[in-house]
């Protein structure tokens, strides 16, 4: 027995430094992404408080995105929004109009090159949140409209190949967006996309996905990752060198599914 | 005829007057009736005067028609085939056109590229017209402003006397249509007989790129030359490059002959396209054309390798994409080697990283290589890094390494070939610190760091920039490196502040080392101040300009406003002066020496400052050929810099050889404006037609009646009689 314990100790002595080194490298790693969510007065700014906890391990385990572990909650009353270039706005009810100062900050955020993902967590069309957010976007971009984002857009190829537009609900089979500063600066989902990530302490999903169940959840997860990847890499996947690869994979997917 | 000019309220007095008369006759006795009638008469006279009567006279008479005679005094009017063109014009002015003076109000104008009012005598005194161009479209446009308004109200016309060899300015037929006046034309010059081949035009872009094929297309017109075989020759700077043959189509159709040329050098190149003249051709001078093409360096190709998806890439890509001269190819490591893909590989758009192809071959097809937070260790052996050295030192490429935990020493570049070309010394992988504490970059005074030309503004912008978060700690800058930015507190092993951004020239190429990869924060924060993120883009643009040795980073630039001018024009030469920190220099001493095409040198010290660092000189281009400009700029006793450039002055225009008359154009002009055309050899009927257009004018004059003293006298007399009657009747 003593012999075994001694052997284990010797092994641990050799292996421990390796773990320490690995831990040290993790520590040194520069986070290149933070999940920054806007907290606005009135309404419910955080309908999926557990979403980031579900999304974080997926991003770190599957992609080369190195996010900060903690979610950042931003308010428009200070300058913190300008520390980020990708923010999330979510909600499930109407909210009062932003003040002129808050609108101005958002406008400058977009001027600087920021991108915003908006998620209507109601998963129904023409919800109170939908009306409020459209009203605010109209004030920030008086000359621009929310338009359907075509399926040729870089978002649909940023990491996963052409995921379906869905969430916990399927209110709209398309994303909407606003083009500004040579990029899609606003990406709007009405399907409660972040809701697919929310899990309880045992890892079970908090919300059911209807009507497609777990397959729908997987598609929604792919789309969410693609949106974050677009926030970091822009239209990289539309470069000419990716074209053949994407076309071939699309053909293959069509063969598998029998449709596209 | 008498007319009344009155206001209508006067009319209410008329029934009142008639009512009064009726009451007098009806109710008063004879004497009182007489007195009342007298008063009514005075009242009526006053009403008459209030109606403001005027006497109108109408006269009718025949009037001379205004006729603007526009005479072409361009150089081609001095040419002779069977007759001298301008002598024919003088004969017309003295003979048939002189007869028009009885029926027309003639005004004479001389035109070439402009128009000026002259007398007939001045036109007759002229023997050799010398105008450089014939701009019929422009002249008709000027005529519209100067004479059309006056003439059209009187039914006037324009008489154009020209050979119709329009060779400058807008197309004239459209102008003739919109003129609103008939343009009658007398065509001067022989009509084409025999056969002729003309190189009408050369279609080419004024700009071409080195190593990219350009196409030059000659447009050939044949006159009585259908089916003829022609040889077309392309020359560059006098040396033949290529020759082609073509068969001419039927009259009225254009034959196109195209040449492809691959420019190998940059600069302004002079080309000539010519058709080899044939025996019996009536005009051999219209067989060639010179043209100039400015060859620029081809697009700058950038290869961007990013070790992970991150904002720095997205923001830099925006900056690079905003420059149309840049072409960016990117590889981003979207998935780490330890990452697990939960779906089948076909569900991802990931592509393999062609690392061997890139580092052994492809790299040399680029001008700039950017490696951001990228460690080679997982992808290629260190020996292949040698190609990056060759790319910079031998091939003259630019190399950029941006920071991050996988860059510089942390990325394993210590003691590799890449370290040799970096302007900073690195720590070993285990020793290099990646410091996350925020810090504000301290900029050095250097042109690349200049974010505004306005003095004082640059410091303000840098002070507004936010802190960077995270940077690789270098050991120190290497000797010969130019440190552009330092840490404000930490020092390197040499005791100097730690370099954050450093550049240098290495062999033929240039290298930038930047310890951080989160300058995107500058863009966001600047926008948050409400001033926009322009300075962020400008900073990176300047860095790239320096790396690729773009001309924009020169302190002194001398350039003609137009690289190709025509003889007789003025060349506007602009000398742009920036001080050593790239701010507009307003008080420099600029000496510009000009070498003309004959080799004669003239120096000018009197250039005029026109703002934004620009000094100007207007130089008359009297000679055809190449003018060379050498600018020397000093401030105090310090030389700021030297610069050279040139402009080409083009002499040959079709004015030198257009001996015939362009009958087709002249007929179209006349038809478009409802005018008439005739050849100068058959003028008789034409003058008769112009004569018949005399017009009748009607004039009307008005003389006021109401201010005549006669009415005053009449009123006084009536009042006197009325007073007398009342007196003798005892009614006073």
XYZ file of N, CA and C in Angstrom, chain B residues 44-229:
558
model
N -68.640 117.281 -63.903
C -68.329 116.315 -64.975
C -66.873 116.433 -65.451
N -66.395 117.697 -65.539
C -64.986 117.876 -65.960
C -64.042 117.223 -64.951
N -64.384 117.425 -63.658
C -63.533 116.827 -62.618
C -63.543 115.299 -62.719
N -64.760 114.733 -62.981
C -64.830 113.265 -63.145
C -63.984 112.827 -64.337
N -64.084 113.589 -65.429
C -63.292 113.260 -66.621
C -61.786 113.215 -66.282
N -61.363 114.206 -65.489
C -59.942 114.248 -65.141
C -59.550 113.087 -64.217
N -60.491 112.747 -63.310
C -60.190 111.632 -62.413
C -60.070 110.291 -63.161
N -60.690 110.219 -64.329
C -60.594 108.983 -65.132
C -59.221 108.846 -65.812
N -58.370 109.859 -65.639
C -56.995 109.856 -66.157
C -56.906 109.473 -67.636
N -57.465 110.289 -68.492
C -57.405 109.961 -69.930
C -55.973 110.123 -70.465
N -55.551 109.190 -71.341
C -54.251 109.310 -72.041
C -54.472 109.124 -73.535
N -53.626 109.764 -74.291
C -53.715 109.651 -75.757
C -52.709 108.598 -76.216
N -53.190 107.532 -76.916
C -52.318 106.435 -77.343
C -52.081 106.539 -78.855
N -50.754 106.486 -79.208
C -50.420 106.512 -80.643
C -49.768 105.183 -81.023
N -50.212 104.513 -82.084
C -49.623 103.248 -82.546
C -48.997 103.460 -83.918
N -47.668 103.031 -83.981
C -46.955 103.177 -85.259
C -46.465 101.814 -85.734
N -46.537 101.539 -86.989
C -46.034 100.278 -87.554
C -44.895 100.588 -88.523
N -43.750 99.780 -88.400
C -42.661 99.975 -89.373
C -41.869 98.672 -89.556
N -41.165 98.552 -90.631
C -40.320 97.385 -90.908
C -38.987 97.563 -90.179
N -38.475 96.444 -89.553
C -37.248 96.567 -88.769
C -36.199 95.584 -89.268
N -34.932 95.958 -89.118
C -33.840 95.064 -89.525
C -33.752 93.888 -88.553
N -33.522 92.693 -89.088
C -33.402 91.495 -88.248
C -32.009 91.439 -87.641
N -31.918 91.238 -86.323
C -30.572 91.071 -85.746
C -29.955 89.765 -86.238
N -28.728 89.843 -86.663
C -28.026 88.646 -87.145
C -26.619 88.642 -86.553
N -26.341 87.616 -85.691
C -25.011 87.488 -85.095
C -24.156 86.624 -86.011
N -23.098 87.222 -86.525
C -22.224 86.487 -87.449
C -21.020 85.969 -86.650
N -20.939 84.640 -86.487
C -19.840 84.040 -85.719
C -18.808 83.483 -86.696
N -17.609 84.060 -86.653
C -16.575 83.671 -87.621
C -15.498 82.843 -86.910
N -15.223 81.693 -87.453
C -14.212 80.779 -86.913
C -12.815 81.336 -87.193
N -12.044 81.600 -86.135
C -10.668 82.090 -86.328
C -9.668 81.096 -85.758
N -10.024 79.809 -85.797
C -9.084 78.796 -85.315
C -8.026 78.540 -86.393
N -6.956 77.854 -85.946
C -5.790 77.636 -86.812
C -6.130 76.903 -88.114
N -7.107 76.007 -88.045
C -7.419 75.241 -89.258
C -8.006 76.137 -90.358
N -8.468 77.345 -89.989
C -8.992 78.265 -91.002
C -7.846 78.896 -91.800
N -6.608 78.663 -91.323
C -5.447 79.202 -92.025
C -4.879 78.174 -93.014
N -5.568 77.019 -93.130
C -5.068 75.965 -94.017
C -5.633 76.134 -95.437
N -4.941 75.516 -96.363
C -5.335 75.669 -97.776
C -5.287 74.311 -98.459
N -6.327 74.007 -99.198
C -6.269 72.843 -100.088
C -6.401 73.373 -101.504
N -7.640 73.576 -101.996
C -7.753 74.264 -103.297
C -7.889 75.768 -103.088
N -8.231 76.188 -101.878
C -8.258 77.630 -101.573
C -7.954 77.810 -100.095
N -7.486 79.021 -99.739
C -7.193 79.346 -98.349
C -8.524 79.657 -97.655
N -8.775 78.951 -96.537
C -10.107 79.021 -95.940
C -10.462 80.439 -95.468
N -9.492 81.078 -94.760
C -9.876 82.364 -94.188
C -9.991 83.449 -95.261
N -9.208 83.311 -96.346
C -9.354 84.283 -97.451
C -10.761 84.192 -98.021
N -11.312 82.970 -98.065
C -12.692 82.785 -98.538
C -13.667 83.526 -97.597
N -13.376 83.487 -96.311
C -14.236 84.171 -95.332
C -14.207 85.679 -95.605
N -12.996 86.198 -95.844
C -12.875 87.646 -96.075
C -13.626 88.059 -97.342
N -13.543 87.209 -98.342
C -14.283 87.502 -99.575
C -15.783 87.535 -99.311
N -16.235 86.634 -98.487
C -17.666 86.609 -98.165
C -18.076 87.877 -97.426
N -17.232 88.281 -96.466
C -17.559 89.466 -95.662
C -17.632 90.712 -96.544
N -16.710 90.760 -97.521
C -16.675 91.949 -98.391
C -17.778 91.898 -99.446
N -18.145 90.713 -99.871
C -19.088 90.573 -100.970
C -20.505 90.276 -100.519
N -20.934 89.027 -100.629
C -22.347 88.689 -100.395
C -22.856 89.093 -99.015
N -22.042 88.950 -98.008
C -22.544 89.245 -96.669
C -22.705 90.746 -96.453
N -21.922 91.532 -97.192
C -22.045 92.985 -97.067
C -23.437 93.447 -97.471
N -24.026 92.684 -98.433
C -25.368 93.059 -98.910
C -26.422 92.877 -97.821
N -26.112 92.065 -96.834
C -27.092 91.809 -95.772
C -27.253 93.000 -94.846
N -26.291 93.937 -94.883
C -26.347 95.038 -93.925
C -27.586 95.916 -94.127
N -28.150 95.893 -95.319
C -29.366 96.674 -95.570
C -30.573 96.089 -94.874
N -30.633 94.799 -94.775
C -31.810 94.144 -94.221
C -31.591 93.603 -92.815
N -30.349 93.531 -92.377
C -30.056 92.932 -91.077
C -29.227 93.864 -90.207
N -29.471 93.747 -88.924
C -28.635 94.458 -87.967
C -27.514 93.478 -87.599
N -26.350 93.668 -88.222
C -25.269 92.678 -88.102
C -24.394 92.965 -86.893
N -24.064 91.923 -86.172
C -23.036 92.035 -85.127
C -22.053 90.896 -85.373
N -20.751 91.193 -85.219
C -19.731 90.205 -85.583
C -19.010 89.671 -84.345
N -18.742 88.402 -84.371
C -18.013 87.747 -83.275
C -16.952 86.834 -83.877
N -15.772 86.846 -83.250
C -14.717 85.900 -83.645
C -14.701 84.793 -82.608
N -14.573 83.549 -83.035
C -14.539 82.461 -82.053
C -13.480 81.423 -82.404
N -13.023 80.792 -81.306
C -12.117 79.654 -81.429
C -12.484 78.745 -80.260
N -11.749 78.883 -79.126
C -12.208 78.155 -77.939
C -13.066 79.075 -77.081
N -13.081 80.382 -77.392
C -13.941 81.349 -76.725
C -14.578 82.229 -77.775
N -15.243 83.262 -77.338
C -15.921 84.136 -78.294
C -15.662 85.580 -77.880
N -15.445 86.474 -78.885
C -15.307 87.892 -78.528
C -15.960 88.744 -79.614
N -16.551 89.853 -79.165
C -17.237 90.773 -80.086
C -16.175 91.549 -80.858
N -16.296 91.604 -82.161
C -15.313 92.322 -82.991
C -16.062 93.145 -84.040
N -15.315 93.958 -84.762
C -15.925 94.683 -85.885
C -15.594 93.927 -87.170
N -16.358 94.256 -88.172
C -16.111 93.612 -89.470
C -14.707 93.960 -89.973
N -14.298 95.199 -89.689
C -12.978 95.640 -90.145
C -11.871 94.818 -89.486
N -12.072 94.507 -88.212
C -11.056 93.705 -87.507
C -10.950 92.318 -88.143
N -12.096 91.751 -88.517
C -12.081 90.434 -89.162
C -11.381 90.514 -90.520
N -11.587 91.629 -91.196
C -10.983 91.770 -92.523
C -9.470 91.983 -92.437
N -9.035 92.614 -91.325
C -7.588 92.856 -91.167
C -6.821 91.563 -90.876
N -7.504 90.599 -90.287
C -6.828 89.355 -89.885
C -6.433 88.536 -91.124
N -5.178 88.063 -91.138
C -4.737 87.250 -92.282
C -4.561 85.783 -91.917
N -3.979 85.549 -90.729
C -3.665 84.167 -90.341
C -4.285 83.855 -88.978
N -5.443 83.253 -88.983
C -6.071 82.901 -87.691
C -5.182 81.922 -86.924
N -5.183 82.061 -85.580
C -4.250 81.239 -84.789
C -4.926 80.546 -83.609
N -6.225 80.546 -83.548
C -6.919 79.912 -82.415
C -6.529 78.448 -82.282
N -6.290 78.007 -81.038
C -5.776 76.650 -80.798
C -6.834 75.568 -80.995
N -8.092 75.916 -80.769
C -9.157 74.905 -80.822
C -10.385 75.458 -81.537
N -11.256 74.542 -81.923
C -12.572 74.949 -82.412
C -13.596 74.319 -81.487
N -14.241 75.174 -80.706
C -15.216 74.681 -79.737
C -16.583 75.254 -80.112
N -17.226 74.630 -81.074
C -18.504 75.174 -81.573
C -19.576 75.038 -80.492
N -19.569 73.904 -79.773
C -20.562 73.698 -78.710
C -20.446 74.772 -77.651
N -19.216 74.999 -77.179
C -18.991 76.001 -76.143
C -19.349 77.384 -76.630
N -19.040 77.669 -77.875
C -19.304 78.995 -78.436
C -20.810 79.238 -78.553
N -21.541 78.227 -78.996
C -22.995 78.387 -79.078
C -23.583 78.614 -77.693
N -22.984 77.957 -76.709
C -23.448 78.136 -75.330
C -23.203 79.575 -74.871
N -21.998 80.090 -75.188
C -21.693 81.476 -74.830
C -22.583 82.444 -75.608
N -22.803 82.098 -76.868
C -23.648 82.943 -77.717
C -25.051 83.015 -77.143
N -25.497 81.912 -76.606
C -26.836 81.860 -76.024
C -26.947 82.901 -74.912
N -25.894 82.975 -74.080
C -25.920 83.932 -72.976
C -25.777 85.365 -73.470
N -24.881 85.560 -74.451
C -24.558 86.925 -74.843
C -25.530 87.531 -75.846
N -25.969 86.755 -76.816
C -26.765 87.373 -77.890
C -28.158 86.789 -78.034
N -28.400 85.589 -77.551
C -29.692 84.967 -77.845
C -30.841 85.700 -77.192
N -30.676 86.119 -75.920
C -31.755 86.804 -75.224
C -32.184 88.043 -75.967
N -31.212 88.803 -76.444
C -31.496 90.053 -77.150
C -32.143 89.761 -78.513
N -31.587 88.758 -79.191
C -32.023 88.505 -80.553
C -33.384 87.829 -80.632
N -33.651 86.907 -79.703
C -34.872 86.128 -79.866
C -36.119 86.978 -79.768
N -36.076 88.068 -78.932
C -37.258 88.915 -78.818
C -37.519 89.641 -80.127
N -36.481 89.822 -80.934
C -36.652 90.506 -82.218
C -36.618 89.538 -83.392
N -36.716 88.250 -83.111
C -36.737 87.255 -84.180
C -35.423 87.130 -84.903
N -34.276 87.220 -84.204
C -32.974 87.200 -84.840
C -32.474 85.813 -85.160
N -31.210 85.709 -85.578
C -30.631 84.427 -85.963
C -29.125 84.491 -85.790
N -28.525 83.332 -85.921
C -27.063 83.242 -85.837
C -26.556 82.717 -87.175
N -25.488 83.331 -87.643
C -24.853 82.843 -88.867
C -23.445 82.390 -88.509
N -23.203 81.108 -88.690
C -21.930 80.509 -88.300
C -21.085 80.332 -89.567
N -19.875 80.914 -89.543
C -18.982 80.741 -90.699
C -17.777 79.950 -90.209
N -17.688 78.710 -90.601
C -16.661 77.827 -90.028
C -16.384 76.636 -90.950
N -15.244 75.953 -90.662
C -14.971 74.706 -91.386
C -15.578 73.512 -90.643
N -16.120 73.784 -89.443
C -16.838 72.726 -88.716
C -15.937 71.688 -88.085
N -14.624 71.992 -87.975
C -13.730 70.988 -87.384
C -13.706 71.131 -85.865
N -14.821 70.814 -85.294
C -15.001 70.907 -83.843
C -14.048 69.921 -83.155
N -13.157 70.434 -82.286
C -12.189 69.526 -81.656
C -12.008 69.772 -80.162
N -12.911 70.540 -79.576
C -12.819 70.751 -78.120
C -14.212 71.073 -77.597
N -14.410 70.832 -76.309
C -15.664 71.207 -75.666
C -16.807 70.265 -75.984
N -18.008 70.663 -75.540
C -19.167 69.775 -75.665
C -19.656 69.611 -77.104
N -20.426 68.543 -77.320
C -20.994 68.285 -78.645
C -21.918 69.431 -79.043
N -21.721 70.014 -80.231
C -22.451 71.251 -80.563
C -23.915 71.058 -80.970
N -24.279 69.874 -81.492
C -25.637 69.734 -82.054
C -26.696 69.914 -80.960
N -26.429 69.378 -79.772
C -27.390 69.509 -78.680
C -27.566 70.973 -78.280
N -26.445 71.714 -78.279
C -26.530 73.136 -77.935
C -27.349 73.899 -78.972
N -27.145 73.532 -80.237
C -27.890 74.207 -81.303
C -29.388 73.981 -81.122
N -29.750 72.776 -80.700
C -31.166 72.451 -80.501
C -31.782 73.310 -79.406
N -31.014 73.505 -78.336
C -31.571 74.198 -77.173
C -31.437 75.709 -77.265
N -30.862 76.203 -78.329
C -30.587 77.637 -78.440
C -31.848 78.470 -78.610
N -32.852 77.923 -79.274
C -34.088 78.666 -79.516
C -33.956 79.680 -80.632
N -32.889 79.609 -81.386
C -32.664 80.524 -82.518
C -32.196 79.701 -83.714
N -32.570 80.073 -84.906
C -32.033 79.342 -86.058
C -30.534 79.627 -86.220
N -29.768 78.564 -86.401
C -28.331 78.729 -86.662
C -28.110 78.366 -88.129
N -27.847 79.406 -88.916
C -27.537 79.146 -90.326
C -26.028 79.038 -90.457
N -25.595 78.201 -91.383
C -24.169 77.879 -91.439
C -23.632 78.052 -92.860
N -22.487 78.739 -92.953
C -21.758 78.748 -94.222
C -20.509 77.896 -94.013
N -20.432 76.795 -94.718
C -19.304 75.877 -94.573
C -18.112 76.357 -95.382
N -16.944 76.442 -94.729
C -15.719 76.909 -95.380
C -14.770 75.730 -95.545
N -14.198 75.593 -96.686
C -13.225 74.514 -96.905
C -13.695 73.578 -97.989
N -12.729 72.860 -98.533
C -13.055 71.906 -99.595
C -13.855 70.753 -99.038
N -14.764 70.246 -99.837
C -15.472 69.021 -99.479
C -14.563 67.853 -99.846
N -14.650 66.812 -99.035
C -13.723 65.696 -99.236
C -13.953 64.994 -100.574
N -12.867 64.783 -101.275
C -12.923 63.943 -102.471
C -11.745 62.977 -102.364
N -11.614 62.048 -103.219
C -10.520 61.081 -103.124
C -10.767 60.159 -101.948
N -9.706 59.682 -101.263
C -9.938 58.843 -100.084
C -9.069 59.306 -98.917
N -9.593 59.044 -97.754
C -8.879 59.469 -96.552
C -9.109 58.457 -95.440
N -8.080 58.294 -94.632
C -8.190 57.432 -93.442
C -7.857 58.307 -92.241
N -8.739 58.311 -91.265
C -8.537 59.185 -90.109
C -8.570 58.354 -88.829
N -7.574 58.590 -87.964
C -7.630 57.998 -86.621
C -8.440 58.982 -85.787
N -9.718 58.691 -85.639
C -10.628 59.673 -85.038
C -10.381 59.828 -83.536
N -10.068 58.741 -82.867
C -9.970 58.811 -81.409
C -9.174 57.601 -80.914
N -8.627 57.733 -79.703
C -8.036 56.567 -79.030
C -8.751 56.409 -77.694
N -9.379 55.257 -77.498
C -10.082 55.004 -76.249
C -9.106 54.363 -75.279
N -8.818 55.097 -74.198
C -7.915 54.521 -73.186
C -8.210 55.193 -71.857
N -7.923 54.468 -70.796
C -8.090 55.048 -69.477
C -6.886 55.931 -69.204
N -7.101 57.040 -68.484
C -5.964 57.910 -68.155
C -5.087 57.285 -67.079
N -5.668 56.318 -66.349
C -4.949 55.664 -65.254
C -4.816 54.177 -65.565
N -3.635 53.643 -65.337
C -3.438 52.191 -65.451
C -2.643 51.729 -64.239
N -2.651 50.427 -64.001
C -1.906 49.891 -62.868
C -0.772 49.004 -63.369
N 0.338 49.100 -62.682
C 1.502 48.287 -63.040
C 1.130 46.797 -62.955
N 1.614 46.067 -63.922
C 1.391 44.612 -63.984
C -0.067 44.226 -64.216
N -0.895 45.179 -64.595
C -2.281 44.856 -64.950
C -2.506 45.365 -66.375
N -3.033 44.481 -67.209
C -3.145 44.818 -68.631
C -4.070 46.019 -68.855
N -3.647 46.901 -69.745
C -4.497 48.023 -70.157
C -4.829 47.842 -71.634
N -6.002 48.308 -72.024
C -6.398 48.190 -73.424
C -6.509 49.577 -74.047
N -5.885 49.743 -75.211
C -6.001 50.984 -75.979
C -6.706 50.626 -77.293
N -7.759 51.372 -77.600
C -8.509 51.073 -78.815
C -8.518 52.293 -79.733
N -8.025 52.096 -80.946
C -8.052 53.158 -81.939
C -9.366 53.111 -82.727
N -9.991 54.297 -82.898
C -11.246 54.382 -83.656
C -10.905 54.975 -85.015
N -11.099 54.193 -86.068
C -10.666 54.618 -87.414
C -11.887 54.897 -88.284
N -11.844 56.062 -88.927
C -12.888 56.423 -89.882
C -12.292 56.392 -91.276
N -12.977 55.816 -92.195
C -12.478 55.831 -93.568
C -13.417 56.637 -94.458
N -12.850 57.371 -95.432
C -13.652 58.093 -96.415
C -13.270 57.554 -97.792
N -14.238 56.949 -98.427
C -13.972 56.251 -99.695
C -12.851 55.222 -99.542
N -12.818 54.575 -98.409
C -11.703 53.655 -98.144
C -12.197 52.262 -97.761
N -13.399 51.944 -98.152
C -13.976 50.648 -97.796
C -13.115 49.490 -98.317
N -12.853 48.526 -97.443
C -12.100 47.338 -97.849
C -10.602 47.511 -97.839
N -10.101 48.718 -97.573
C -8.643 48.930 -97.575
C -8.012 48.291 -96.339
N -6.836 47.761 -96.523
C -6.096 47.141 -95.438
C -5.175 48.201 -94.831
